Short mmCIF file of C-alpha atoms in Angstrom, two decimals:
data_model
loop_
_atom_site.label_atom_id
_atom_site.label_comp_id
_atom_site.label_asym_id
_atom_site.label_seq_id
_atom_site.Cartn_x
_atom_site.Cartn_y
_atom_site.Cartn_z
CA MET A 1 0.00 0.00 0.00
CA THR A 2 2.91 2.37 0.62
CA THR A 3 6.27 3.20 -0.87
CA ASN A 4 8.35 2.26 2.14
CA GLY A 5 6.90 -0.89 3.66
CA ALA A 6 4.58 0.63 6.29
CA THR A 7 1.94 -1.95 5.40
CA ASP A 8 -0.43 -1.17 8.29
CA LEU A 9 -1.29 2.19 6.75
CA TYR A 10 -4.68 2.29 5.03
CA TYR A 11 -6.27 5.44 3.62
CA ASP A 12 -9.69 5.43 1.98
CA PRO A 13 -11.51 8.77 1.40
CA PHE A 14 -14.86 6.92 1.34
CA ASP A 15 -14.36 5.33 4.79
CA LEU A 16 -16.59 7.12 7.34
CA GLU A 17 -14.41 6.25 10.33
CA ILE A 18 -11.33 7.70 8.63
CA ASP A 19 -13.32 10.75 7.52
CA ARG A 20 -14.32 11.58 11.11
CA ASP A 21 -10.72 12.59 11.81
CA PRO A 22 -8.22 11.85 9.03
CA HIS A 23 -5.46 14.07 10.42
CA PRO A 24 -3.57 11.45 12.50
CA LEU A 25 -3.52 9.16 9.46
CA TRP A 26 -2.46 11.98 7.14
CA ARG A 27 0.36 12.81 9.56
CA ARG A 28 1.60 9.23 9.33
CA MET A 29 1.33 9.34 5.54
CA ARG A 30 3.45 12.51 5.40
CA GLU A 31 6.16 10.84 7.47
CA GLU A 32 5.97 7.18 6.41
CA ALA A 33 4.40 7.15 2.95
CA PRO A 34 4.60 10.54 1.21
CA LEU A 35 3.58 8.65 -1.92
CA TYR A 36 0.83 6.26 -0.90
CA HIS A 37 -0.93 3.61 -2.99
CA ASN A 38 -4.47 2.36 -2.36
CA GLU A 39 -4.91 -1.05 -4.00
CA LYS A 40 -8.71 -1.24 -3.58
CA TYR A 41 -9.35 1.80 -5.80
CA ASP A 42 -5.92 1.86 -7.47
CA PHE A 43 -5.04 5.46 -6.69
CA TRP A 44 -1.88 7.14 -5.46
CA ALA A 45 -1.85 9.96 -2.91
CA LEU A 46 0.41 12.92 -2.11
CA SER A 47 0.23 14.44 1.36
CA ARG A 48 3.21 16.80 1.86
CA PHE A 49 2.85 20.54 1.20
CA ASP A 50 5.53 20.88 -1.49
CA ASP A 51 4.29 17.81 -3.39
CA VAL A 52 0.66 18.91 -3.23
CA GLU A 53 1.45 22.47 -4.29
CA ARG A 54 3.51 21.28 -7.26
CA ALA A 55 0.76 18.90 -8.34
CA LEU A 56 -1.90 21.62 -8.12
CA THR A 57 0.16 24.04 -10.20
CA ASN A 58 1.36 21.53 -12.81
CA TRP A 59 -1.96 21.14 -14.64
CA ASP A 60 -0.32 19.71 -17.76
CA THR A 61 0.95 16.65 -15.87
CA TYR A 62 -1.88 16.33 -13.35
CA ARG A 63 -4.99 16.62 -15.53
CA SER A 64 -8.55 17.47 -14.48
CA GLY A 65 -10.29 16.50 -17.72
CA ARG A 66 -11.56 13.18 -16.32
CA GLY A 67 -12.58 14.85 -13.06
CA SER A 68 -11.01 16.61 -10.09
CA THR A 69 -12.57 14.38 -7.42
CA LEU A 70 -11.93 10.67 -6.97
CA GLU A 71 -15.56 9.54 -7.23
CA VAL A 72 -16.00 11.32 -10.58
CA ILE A 73 -12.78 9.83 -11.97
CA LEU A 74 -13.74 6.33 -10.83
CA ALA A 75 -17.22 6.72 -12.36
CA ASN A 76 -15.59 7.44 -15.74
CA MET A 77 -18.46 9.82 -16.47
CA GLU A 78 -18.84 12.19 -19.38
CA ILE A 79 -18.02 15.73 -18.21
CA PRO A 80 -20.47 18.46 -19.30
CA SER A 81 -19.01 21.42 -21.17
CA GLY A 82 -18.35 24.41 -18.95
CA LEU A 83 -17.66 22.50 -15.74
CA ILE A 84 -14.35 24.25 -15.16
CA LEU A 85 -13.38 22.15 -12.13
CA PHE A 86 -13.21 19.17 -14.48
CA GLU A 87 -11.53 20.82 -17.47
CA ASP A 88 -8.02 21.44 -18.78
CA PRO A 89 -6.83 24.27 -21.04
CA PRO A 90 -7.77 25.51 -23.56
CA ALA A 91 -11.44 24.81 -22.73
CA HIS A 92 -10.82 25.59 -19.06
CA ASP A 93 -9.25 28.97 -19.81
CA ALA A 94 -12.13 30.05 -22.04
CA HIS A 95 -14.82 29.04 -19.57
CA ARG A 96 -12.99 30.32 -16.48
CA GLY A 97 -12.39 33.65 -18.18
CA LEU A 98 -16.12 34.03 -18.64
CA LEU A 99 -16.90 33.17 -15.02
CA SER A 100 -14.18 35.48 -13.70
CA ARG A 101 -16.16 38.43 -15.07
CA VAL A 102 -18.93 37.79 -12.58
CA PHE A 103 -16.68 37.08 -9.58
CA THR A 104 -14.82 40.38 -9.55
CA PRO A 105 -13.63 41.88 -6.23
CA LYS A 106 -15.93 44.86 -6.81
CA LYS A 107 -19.00 42.64 -7.19
CA MET A 108 -18.05 40.58 -4.17
CA ALA A 109 -17.52 43.69 -2.02
CA ALA A 110 -20.93 44.99 -3.08
CA LEU A 111 -22.51 41.98 -1.37
CA GLU A 112 -21.05 42.73 2.07
CA ALA A 113 -23.86 44.95 3.35
CA LYS A 114 -26.55 42.48 2.22
CA VAL A 115 -24.72 39.50 3.76
CA ARG A 116 -24.26 41.36 7.03
CA GLU A 117 -27.93 42.37 7.04
CA PHE A 118 -28.99 38.76 6.54
CA CYS A 119 -26.74 37.59 9.40
CA ALA A 120 -28.18 40.22 11.71
CA LYS A 121 -31.77 39.27 10.86
CA THR A 122 -30.95 35.61 11.43
CA LEU A 123 -29.04 35.99 14.70
CA ASP A 124 -30.97 38.77 16.48
CA PRO A 125 -34.03 36.59 17.27
CA LEU A 126 -31.73 33.99 18.83
CA VAL A 127 -30.32 36.35 21.47
CA GLY A 128 -31.53 35.19 24.87
CA ALA A 129 -32.52 31.74 23.62
CA GLY A 130 -29.60 30.04 25.38
CA GLY A 131 -28.06 28.65 22.22
CA PHE A 132 -28.20 28.24 18.46
CA ASP A 133 -26.91 25.94 15.73
CA PHE A 134 -23.98 27.14 13.61
CA ILE A 135 -25.31 25.07 10.71
CA ALA A 136 -29.12 25.00 11.01
CA ASP A 137 -29.42 28.64 12.04
CA LEU A 138 -26.65 30.21 9.96
CA GLY A 139 -24.29 28.05 7.91
CA ALA A 140 -27.01 26.24 5.97
CA PHE A 141 -28.76 29.46 4.99
CA MET A 142 -26.29 32.30 4.53
CA PRO A 143 -24.22 30.80 1.66
CA MET A 144 -27.29 29.77 -0.36
CA ARG A 145 -28.91 33.14 0.31
CA THR A 146 -25.77 34.88 -0.94
CA ILE A 147 -25.54 32.70 -4.06
CA GLY A 148 -29.26 33.15 -4.56
CA MET A 149 -28.82 36.92 -4.53
CA LEU A 150 -26.07 36.61 -7.14
CA LEU A 151 -28.08 34.29 -9.37
CA GLY A 152 -31.45 35.97 -8.92
CA ILE A 153 -33.20 32.93 -7.39
CA PRO A 154 -36.25 33.81 -5.24
CA GLU A 155 -35.70 33.43 -1.49
CA GLU A 156 -38.61 31.02 -1.11
CA ASP A 157 -36.92 28.50 -3.44
CA GLN A 158 -33.37 28.71 -2.11
CA GLU A 159 -33.78 26.30 0.81
CA ALA A 160 -35.23 23.52 -1.38
CA ILE A 161 -32.34 23.92 -3.82
CA ARG A 162 -29.79 23.75 -1.01
CA ASP A 163 -31.39 20.59 0.39
CA GLN A 164 -31.30 18.92 -3.04
CA ILE A 165 -27.62 19.79 -3.49
CA ASP A 166 -26.80 18.48 0.00
CA ALA A 167 -28.66 15.21 -0.61
CA GLY A 168 -26.77 14.69 -3.86
CA MET A 169 -23.40 14.84 -2.10
CA ARG A 170 -23.98 12.88 1.12
CA MET A 171 -22.49 9.41 1.63
CA SER A 172 -24.58 6.68 3.22
CA GLU A 173 -23.67 5.17 6.60
CA ASP A 174 -22.01 2.24 4.85
CA GLY A 175 -19.80 4.62 2.87
CA GLU A 176 -21.68 4.36 -0.41
CA VAL A 177 -20.71 7.23 -2.70
CA PRO A 178 -23.63 9.38 -3.94
CA GLN A 179 -24.68 9.59 -7.58
CA ASN A 180 -23.07 12.67 -9.05
CA ALA A 181 -25.50 15.56 -9.57
CA PHE A 182 -24.27 16.17 -13.13
CA GLN A 183 -24.82 12.53 -14.00
CA ASP A 184 -28.45 12.30 -12.88
CA GLY A 185 -29.82 15.50 -14.34
CA GLY A 186 -29.27 17.68 -11.29
CA THR A 187 -29.20 20.75 -13.50
CA SER A 188 -32.95 20.36 -14.08
CA MET A 189 -33.66 22.07 -10.75
CA PHE A 190 -32.56 25.37 -12.35
CA ALA A 191 -34.16 24.94 -15.76
CA ASP A 192 -37.23 27.04 -14.99
CA TYR A 193 -35.08 29.93 -13.79
CA ILE A 194 -32.95 29.83 -16.91
CA ASP A 195 -36.02 29.88 -19.14
CA TRP A 196 -37.60 32.71 -17.15
CA ARG A 197 -34.46 34.84 -17.29
CA THR A 198 -34.10 34.22 -21.02
CA GLU A 199 -37.43 36.00 -21.49
CA ASN A 200 -37.07 38.40 -18.55
CA PRO A 201 -33.45 39.61 -18.24
CA SER A 202 -32.43 41.34 -15.02
CA ASP A 203 -29.37 42.63 -13.19
CA ASP A 204 -28.09 39.29 -11.90
CA LEU A 205 -25.45 36.69 -12.58
CA MET A 206 -27.83 34.36 -14.42
CA THR A 207 -28.71 37.06 -16.94
CA GLU A 208 -25.03 37.87 -17.39
CA LEU A 209 -24.25 34.23 -18.14
CA LEU A 210 -27.08 34.11 -20.68
CA THR A 211 -26.01 37.24 -22.53
CA ALA A 212 -22.21 37.41 -22.23
CA GLU A 213 -20.16 36.78 -25.37
CA PHE A 214 -16.82 35.02 -25.17
CA GLU A 215 -14.23 33.34 -27.37
CA ASP A 216 -14.35 29.58 -26.87
CA GLU A 217 -11.49 27.10 -27.17
CA THR A 218 -12.02 26.82 -30.94
CA GLY A 219 -11.66 30.58 -31.42
CA ALA A 220 -15.38 31.06 -32.15
CA ARG A 221 -17.12 34.12 -30.72
CA ARG A 222 -20.41 33.08 -29.13
CA CYS A 223 -22.72 33.00 -26.10
CA LEU A 224 -23.13 30.01 -23.80
CA THR A 225 -25.67 27.39 -24.77
CA ARG A 226 -28.62 26.77 -22.48
CA ASP A 227 -27.04 23.51 -21.24
CA GLU A 228 -23.78 25.29 -20.52
CA VAL A 229 -25.60 27.96 -18.51
CA LEU A 230 -27.36 25.25 -16.52
CA THR A 231 -24.03 23.60 -15.78
CA TYR A 232 -22.47 26.91 -14.69
CA VAL A 233 -25.39 27.73 -12.41
CA LEU A 234 -25.30 24.33 -10.68
CA LEU A 235 -21.53 24.59 -10.29
CA ILE A 236 -21.81 28.03 -8.67
CA ALA A 237 -24.70 26.99 -6.43
CA GLY A 238 -23.08 23.73 -5.32
CA ALA A 239 -19.55 24.99 -4.76
CA GLY A 240 -20.69 28.26 -3.21
CA ASN A 241 -23.03 26.55 -0.78
CA GLU A 242 -21.16 23.49 0.45
CA THR A 243 -17.69 24.80 1.24
CA THR A 244 -18.84 27.99 2.98
CA THR A 245 -21.32 26.04 5.11
CA ARG A 246 -18.46 23.80 6.24
CA LEU A 247 -16.24 26.81 6.97
CA ILE A 248 -18.91 28.29 9.26
CA GLY A 249 -19.31 24.98 11.07
CA TRP A 250 -15.57 24.60 11.66
CA THR A 251 -15.53 28.18 12.96
CA GLY A 252 -18.02 27.25 15.68
CA LYS A 253 -16.23 24.04 16.64
CA LEU A 254 -12.65 25.30 16.69
CA LEU A 255 -13.37 28.48 18.62
CA ALA A 256 -15.41 26.51 21.17
CA GLU A 257 -12.37 24.29 21.67
CA HIS A 258 -10.03 27.29 22.00
CA PRO A 259 -11.85 29.75 24.29
CA ASP A 260 -8.72 31.82 24.94
CA GLN A 261 -8.42 32.59 21.23
CA ARG A 262 -12.17 33.22 20.99
CA ARG A 263 -11.80 35.79 23.77
CA ASP A 264 -8.95 37.43 21.86
CA LEU A 265 -11.25 37.75 18.86
CA ALA A 266 -14.14 39.13 20.91
CA ALA A 267 -11.80 41.77 22.33
CA ASP A 268 -10.18 42.66 19.01
CA ARG A 269 -12.32 42.12 15.91
CA SER A 270 -9.45 43.17 13.65
CA LEU A 271 -8.14 39.60 14.21
CA VAL A 272 -11.18 38.05 12.50
CA PRO A 273 -9.65 37.87 8.98
CA LYS A 274 -6.54 36.11 10.37
CA ALA A 275 -8.77 33.71 12.30
CA ILE A 276 -10.68 32.79 9.14
CA GLU A 277 -7.40 32.01 7.36
CA GLU A 278 -6.27 29.79 10.22
CA ILE A 279 -9.63 27.98 10.29
CA LEU A 280 -9.34 27.40 6.55
CA ARG A 281 -5.80 26.09 6.95
CA TYR A 282 -6.53 23.90 9.96
CA GLU A 283 -9.74 22.31 8.65
CA ALA A 284 -9.95 22.68 4.87
CA PRO A 285 -13.65 22.46 3.89
CA SER A 286 -12.63 20.61 0.71
CA PRO A 287 -9.50 18.67 1.76
CA VAL A 288 -9.23 16.01 -0.97
CA GLN A 289 -8.73 16.59 -4.71
CA ALA A 290 -7.81 14.19 -7.52
CA ARG A 291 -6.17 14.23 -10.94
CA VAL A 292 -5.07 11.81 -13.67
CA THR A 293 -1.46 11.90 -14.87
CA SER A 294 -0.81 12.69 -18.52
CA ARG A 295 2.69 11.23 -18.66
CA PRO A 296 4.96 8.85 -16.72
CA LEU A 297 6.54 10.47 -13.65
CA GLU A 298 8.54 9.59 -10.58
CA HIS A 299 7.87 10.24 -6.89
CA TYR A 300 10.09 8.99 -4.07
CA GLY A 301 11.76 6.40 -6.31
CA GLN A 302 8.46 5.03 -7.61
CA THR A 303 7.62 5.34 -11.32
CA LEU A 304 3.97 6.05 -12.11
CA GLN A 305 2.63 5.40 -15.58
CA GLU A 306 0.53 7.73 -17.70
CA GLY A 307 -3.11 7.52 -16.63
CA ALA A 308 -2.38 7.00 -12.93
CA VAL A 309 -5.04 8.40 -10.60
CA MET A 310 -3.49 10.82 -8.08
CA VAL A 311 -5.32 11.93 -4.93
CA ILE A 312 -4.02 15.31 -3.77
CA LEU A 313 -4.47 15.84 -0.03
CA ASN A 314 -4.49 19.60 0.39
CA GLY A 315 -6.05 19.13 3.84
CA SER A 316 -2.96 17.18 4.88
CA ALA A 317 -0.57 19.62 3.19
CA ASN A 318 -2.04 22.47 5.24
CA ARG A 319 -0.71 20.85 8.41
CA ASP A 320 2.67 19.76 7.05
CA GLU A 321 5.27 20.78 9.65
CA ARG A 322 7.77 21.35 6.84
CA HIS A 323 5.77 24.41 5.82
CA PHE A 324 3.72 25.27 8.92
CA PRO A 325 5.74 24.81 12.13
CA ASP A 326 3.68 22.90 14.71
CA GLY A 327 1.04 22.47 12.00
CA ASP A 328 -1.38 20.49 14.18
CA ARG A 329 -1.68 23.42 16.58
CA PHE A 330 -4.60 25.81 16.00
CA ASP A 331 -3.41 29.42 16.35
CA ILE A 332 -5.32 32.45 15.05
CA HIS A 333 -2.17 34.53 15.59
CA ARG A 334 -0.17 32.38 13.17
CA THR A 335 1.43 34.11 10.16
CA ILE A 336 0.28 32.30 7.02
CA ASP A 337 1.94 33.04 3.69
CA HIS A 338 -0.58 30.88 1.84
CA HIS A 339 -2.53 27.71 2.44
CA LEU A 340 -4.00 25.29 -0.09
CA SER A 341 -7.64 25.14 0.99
CA PHE A 342 -8.76 26.98 -2.15
CA GLY A 343 -6.41 25.01 -4.37
CA TYR A 344 -3.58 26.64 -6.27
CA GLY A 345 -2.69 27.38 -9.87
CA ILE A 346 -5.23 27.55 -12.68
CA HIS A 347 -7.95 25.87 -10.60
CA PHE A 348 -7.68 28.28 -7.67
CA CYS A 349 -11.22 28.74 -6.37
CA LEU A 350 -12.99 31.62 -8.12
CA GLY A 351 -15.24 32.03 -5.10
CA ALA A 352 -12.40 32.33 -2.57
CA ALA A 353 -13.00 36.04 -1.98
CA LEU A 354 -16.71 35.42 -1.47
CA ALA A 355 -16.12 32.53 0.96
CA ARG A 356 -13.68 34.65 2.97
CA LEU A 357 -16.17 37.54 3.06
CA GLU A 358 -19.00 35.28 4.26
CA GLY A 359 -16.80 33.58 6.87
CA ARG A 360 -15.53 36.89 8.18
CA ILE A 361 -18.99 38.45 8.44
CA ALA A 362 -20.52 35.36 10.05
CA LEU A 363 -17.83 35.23 12.75
CA ASP A 364 -17.97 38.97 13.37
CA GLU A 365 -21.77 38.98 13.75
CA VAL A 366 -21.74 35.90 16.01
CA LEU A 367 -19.11 37.43 18.30
CA GLN A 368 -21.10 40.65 18.53
CA ARG A 369 -24.01 38.74 20.07
CA PHE A 370 -22.46 35.57 21.52
CA PRO A 371 -18.87 36.06 22.74
CA ASP A 372 -18.95 32.71 24.60
CA TRP A 373 -20.22 29.30 23.54
CA ASN A 374 -19.70 25.57 24.02
CA VAL A 375 -20.68 22.80 21.61
CA ASP A 376 -23.64 20.63 22.59
CA TRP A 377 -21.86 17.42 21.60
CA ASP A 378 -24.83 15.17 22.41
CA ASN A 379 -26.71 16.74 19.50
CA ALA A 380 -23.88 17.57 17.09
CA GLU A 381 -23.58 15.52 13.91
CA GLN A 382 -20.78 15.40 11.37
CA ALA A 383 -21.64 15.40 7.66
CA HIS A 384 -19.99 12.86 5.37
CA THR A 385 -19.38 13.43 1.68
CA PRO A 386 -16.47 12.24 -0.49
CA THR A 387 -15.32 15.79 -1.26
CA VAL A 388 -16.08 18.13 1.67
CA ARG A 389 -15.71 17.76 5.45
CA GLY A 390 -17.74 19.52 8.08
CA TRP A 391 -20.86 19.44 10.20
CA GLU A 392 -24.48 18.55 9.56
CA ARG A 393 -25.51 19.99 12.92
CA LEU A 394 -23.42 21.99 15.37
CA PRO A 395 -25.62 23.27 18.22
CA VAL A 396 -23.94 25.43 20.84
CA ILE A 397 -24.84 26.59 24.32
CA VAL A 398 -24.19 30.29 24.89
CA GLY A 399 -23.76 32.43 27.94
#
């Protein structure tokens, strides 16, 4: 299973017990098997910071065209056009360039007041209640509400869409991997909105996707097709909802476990942005990526052939002591040059600025009303998906 004879090591991203806390295993992999091989699924894995960063930036060797998550690669599914997470240049560059127009820093900053207003309306009624749930009361709603504002989806429909996306990603208790949303027609949930906006354009992201012209990978000047717009919208809704929800959940858990640092934040809110970066580093919401190699290559004396499946453990890399001294210690005062929670290179997350904004506002608004909390562990529940880690429920007791 490993490159150096440590045969008792076993890593499986679909194993629920491992997923509950993979960090001790990842630490062993970094030390004992920096190139790891899983025989059951026939994939290799990189876990050290430098290896992971190089793999993420070297798109020509580590290709995304068959998928950027292990379950998609193993399913050998046909990738819809426009799904930039699962594309390589030149198609990736053309489609990403179009999306980058709607994720500008100016447009993200313009959302801040609305996001803060939503947080206030959500949290104010909970003051004096003795507790709240970081997921059910905030994390499950704020990201979808924000994406809904961008896309122009009515508020009354946003919760149902979020629930459908969540259900499409969740693993069963026996570790069964869910059917991929793009494979089972998941884009149909947005079809009515696309058709409505085609006839009734407005000042929203969906209208912009329908009307924007771009030069595709063939050099043709055109607009997106209806199917491409559907794919884009589902990508934005899914990615924008899941990872930010997990970030908010980890915020509640980690600061409950480190009350001294939570008190530092309550006393000095200027530390909030640094705290969000440390939370992202310490518990990456999307800690496992995957690629397929386009040529033979060598790692740690082992030759891998073209077509090898490579799992890239950015969640492990973020705690690698070679890059982050005492990497398993949570410290909001830590100086971070860069972490890998949003990826790196050409697939760096387009929504990173938006996720940071939402995480920062959520923490700031919570601290304003609830400077102290403890997790109600009897009622907390961890979520399990093959691509993101976090919490299904995280109730806390305040006061």
